[in-house]
mmCIF file of C-alpha atoms in Angstrom:
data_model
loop_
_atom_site.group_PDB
_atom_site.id
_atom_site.type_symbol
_atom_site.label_atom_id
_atom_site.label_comp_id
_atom_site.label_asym_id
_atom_site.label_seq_id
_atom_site.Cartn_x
_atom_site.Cartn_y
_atom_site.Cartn_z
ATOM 1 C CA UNK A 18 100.157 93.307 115.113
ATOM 2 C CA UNK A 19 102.900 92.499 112.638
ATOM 3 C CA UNK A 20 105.535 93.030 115.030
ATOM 4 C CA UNK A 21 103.641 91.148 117.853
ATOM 5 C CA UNK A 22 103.495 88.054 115.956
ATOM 6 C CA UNK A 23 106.871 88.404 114.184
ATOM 7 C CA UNK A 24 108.718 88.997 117.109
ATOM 8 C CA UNK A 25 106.830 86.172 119.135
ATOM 9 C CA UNK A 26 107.584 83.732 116.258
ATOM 10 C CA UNK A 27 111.235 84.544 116.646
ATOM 11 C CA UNK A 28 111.273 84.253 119.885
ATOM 12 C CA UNK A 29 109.801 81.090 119.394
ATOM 13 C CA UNK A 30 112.099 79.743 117.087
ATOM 14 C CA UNK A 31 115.083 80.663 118.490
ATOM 15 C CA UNK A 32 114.476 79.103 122.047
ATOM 16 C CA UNK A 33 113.100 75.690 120.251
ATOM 17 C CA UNK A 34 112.967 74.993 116.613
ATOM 18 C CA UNK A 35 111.282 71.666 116.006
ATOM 19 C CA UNK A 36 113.898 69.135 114.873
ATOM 20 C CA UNK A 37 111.856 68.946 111.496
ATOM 21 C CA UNK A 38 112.242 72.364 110.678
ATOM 22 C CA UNK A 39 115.987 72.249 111.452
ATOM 23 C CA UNK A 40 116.896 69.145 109.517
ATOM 24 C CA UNK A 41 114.867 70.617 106.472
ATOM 25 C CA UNK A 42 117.211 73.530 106.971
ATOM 26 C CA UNK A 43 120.712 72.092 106.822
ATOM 27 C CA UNK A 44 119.192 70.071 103.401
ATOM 28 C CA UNK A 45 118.304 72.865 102.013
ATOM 29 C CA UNK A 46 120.114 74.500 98.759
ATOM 30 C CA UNK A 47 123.374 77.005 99.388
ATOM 31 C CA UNK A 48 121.842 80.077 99.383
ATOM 32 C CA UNK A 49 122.339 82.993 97.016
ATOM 33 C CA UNK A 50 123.966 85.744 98.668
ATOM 34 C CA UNK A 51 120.802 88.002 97.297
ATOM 35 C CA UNK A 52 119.106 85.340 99.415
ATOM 36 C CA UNK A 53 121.025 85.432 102.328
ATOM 37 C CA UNK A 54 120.633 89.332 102.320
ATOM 38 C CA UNK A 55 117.122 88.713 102.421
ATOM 39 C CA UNK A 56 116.866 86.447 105.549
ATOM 40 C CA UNK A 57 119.324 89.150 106.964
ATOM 41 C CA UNK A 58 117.189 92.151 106.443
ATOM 42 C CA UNK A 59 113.906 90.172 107.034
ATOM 43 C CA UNK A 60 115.161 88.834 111.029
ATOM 44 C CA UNK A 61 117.074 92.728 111.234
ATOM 45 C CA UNK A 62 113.468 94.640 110.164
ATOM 46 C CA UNK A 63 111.170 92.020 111.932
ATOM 47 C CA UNK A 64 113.518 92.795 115.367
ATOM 48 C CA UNK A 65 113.741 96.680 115.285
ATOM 49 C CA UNK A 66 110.217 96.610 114.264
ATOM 50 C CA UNK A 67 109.916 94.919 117.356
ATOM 51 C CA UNK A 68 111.645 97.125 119.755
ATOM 52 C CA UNK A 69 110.157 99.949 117.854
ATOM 53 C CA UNK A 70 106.621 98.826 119.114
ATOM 54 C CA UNK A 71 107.801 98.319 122.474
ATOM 55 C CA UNK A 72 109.603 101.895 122.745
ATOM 56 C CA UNK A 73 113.253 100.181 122.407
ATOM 57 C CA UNK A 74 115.613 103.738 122.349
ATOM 58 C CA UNK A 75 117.695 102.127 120.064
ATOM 59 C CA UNK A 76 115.284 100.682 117.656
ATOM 60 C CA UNK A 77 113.526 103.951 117.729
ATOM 61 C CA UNK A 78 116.380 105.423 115.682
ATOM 62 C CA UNK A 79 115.314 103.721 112.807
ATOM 63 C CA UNK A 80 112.327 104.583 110.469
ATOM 64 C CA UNK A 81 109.223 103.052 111.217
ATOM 65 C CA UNK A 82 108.934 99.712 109.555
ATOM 66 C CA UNK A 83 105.630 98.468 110.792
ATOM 67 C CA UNK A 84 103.887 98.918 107.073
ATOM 68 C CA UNK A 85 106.930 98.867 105.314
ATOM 69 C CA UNK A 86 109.037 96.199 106.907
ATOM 70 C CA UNK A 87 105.903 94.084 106.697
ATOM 71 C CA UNK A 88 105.615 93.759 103.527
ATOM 72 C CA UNK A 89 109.719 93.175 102.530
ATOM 73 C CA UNK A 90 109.388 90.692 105.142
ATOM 74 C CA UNK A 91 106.257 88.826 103.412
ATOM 75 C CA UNK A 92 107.643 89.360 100.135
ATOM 76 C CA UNK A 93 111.200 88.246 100.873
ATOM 77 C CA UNK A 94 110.293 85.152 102.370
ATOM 78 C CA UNK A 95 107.515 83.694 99.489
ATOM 79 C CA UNK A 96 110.785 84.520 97.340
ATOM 80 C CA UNK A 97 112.938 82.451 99.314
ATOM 81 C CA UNK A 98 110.058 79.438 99.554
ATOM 82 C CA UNK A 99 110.351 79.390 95.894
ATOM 83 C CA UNK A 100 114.488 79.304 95.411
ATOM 84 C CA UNK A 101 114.037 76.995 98.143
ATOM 85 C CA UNK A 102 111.695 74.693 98.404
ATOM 86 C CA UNK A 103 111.202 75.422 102.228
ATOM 87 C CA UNK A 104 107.475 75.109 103.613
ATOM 88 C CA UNK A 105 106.749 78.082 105.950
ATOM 89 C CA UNK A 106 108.180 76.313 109.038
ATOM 90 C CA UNK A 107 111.536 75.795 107.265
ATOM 91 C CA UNK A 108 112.012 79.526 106.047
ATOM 92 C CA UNK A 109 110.679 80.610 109.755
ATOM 93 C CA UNK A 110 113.626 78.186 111.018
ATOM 94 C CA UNK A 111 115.862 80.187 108.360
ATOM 95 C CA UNK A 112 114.682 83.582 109.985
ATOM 96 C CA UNK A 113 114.853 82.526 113.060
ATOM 97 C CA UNK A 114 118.415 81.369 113.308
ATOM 98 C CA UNK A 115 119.760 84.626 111.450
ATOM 99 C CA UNK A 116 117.395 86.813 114.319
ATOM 100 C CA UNK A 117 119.136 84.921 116.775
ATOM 101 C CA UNK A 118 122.574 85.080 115.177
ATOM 102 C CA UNK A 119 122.080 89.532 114.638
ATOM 103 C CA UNK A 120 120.655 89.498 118.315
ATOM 104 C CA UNK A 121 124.067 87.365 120.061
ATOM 105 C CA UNK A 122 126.248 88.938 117.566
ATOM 106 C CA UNK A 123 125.218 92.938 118.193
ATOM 107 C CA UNK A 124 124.586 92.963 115.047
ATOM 108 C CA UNK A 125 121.156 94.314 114.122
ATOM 109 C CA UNK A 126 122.321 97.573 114.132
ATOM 110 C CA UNK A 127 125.245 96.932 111.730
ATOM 111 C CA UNK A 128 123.348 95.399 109.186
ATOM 112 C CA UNK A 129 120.344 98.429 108.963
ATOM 113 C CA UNK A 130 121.962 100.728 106.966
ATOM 114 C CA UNK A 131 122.357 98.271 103.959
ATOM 115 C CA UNK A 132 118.987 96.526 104.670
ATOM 116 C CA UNK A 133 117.397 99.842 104.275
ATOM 117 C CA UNK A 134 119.534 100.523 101.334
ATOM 118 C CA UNK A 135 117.669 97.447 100.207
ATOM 119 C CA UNK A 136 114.484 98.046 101.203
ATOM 120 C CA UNK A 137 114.427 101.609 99.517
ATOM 121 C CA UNK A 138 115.363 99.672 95.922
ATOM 122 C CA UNK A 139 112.702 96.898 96.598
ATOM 123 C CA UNK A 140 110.168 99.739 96.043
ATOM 124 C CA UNK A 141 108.178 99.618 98.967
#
């Protein structure tokens, strides 16, 4: 369900964020670069989760991050609502873009190994 509602919330934002939710972004505070990290792994796990439920090859390489990924996802972004200040709308617009930006760039797949580097010392 996680990745069904993740991935569809992506999808959403990336076709059409509302133009609240991207003007709250571009006011919001420089992030940290732990905080950047955080939006990176977030969009990367939330996307091969994703592909992962719907038998992508390539996301299939990857462990299974339905339970896991799930909850670095949840936790990641109430810590980046509180550096922040973003509402949930504004840290989905965050998400969004950077899903967008791994997904035109090719880049999901460069950024795992790290993210699950990062994942594995969050404890989870």
């Amino acid at each position: 369900m996680f990745t069904h509602i993740t991935a569809a919330a992506l999808l959403a934002l990336t076709t059409q964020a509302p133009a609240a939710s991207m003007h709250q972004v571009q006011l919001s505070p420089a992030l940290s670069q732990q905080s950047k990290a955080l939006v990176r792994c977030s969009a990367a796990f939330a996307l091969i989760s994703y592909g992962q439920d719907i038998g992508n090859e390539a996301a299939l390489k990857w462990p299974v991050l339905e339970t896991r990924g799930k909850e670095f996802f949840v936790r990641a972004l109430a810590q980046l609502m509180d550096e922040t200040g973003l509402d949930r709308e504004g840290i989905s617009a965050l998400v969004g873009a950077e899903a967008q930006r791994l997904t035109d760039a090719g880049e999901t797949e460069k950024v795992m190994p790290a993210c699950l580097i990062m994942l594995d010392g969050s404890g989870l």
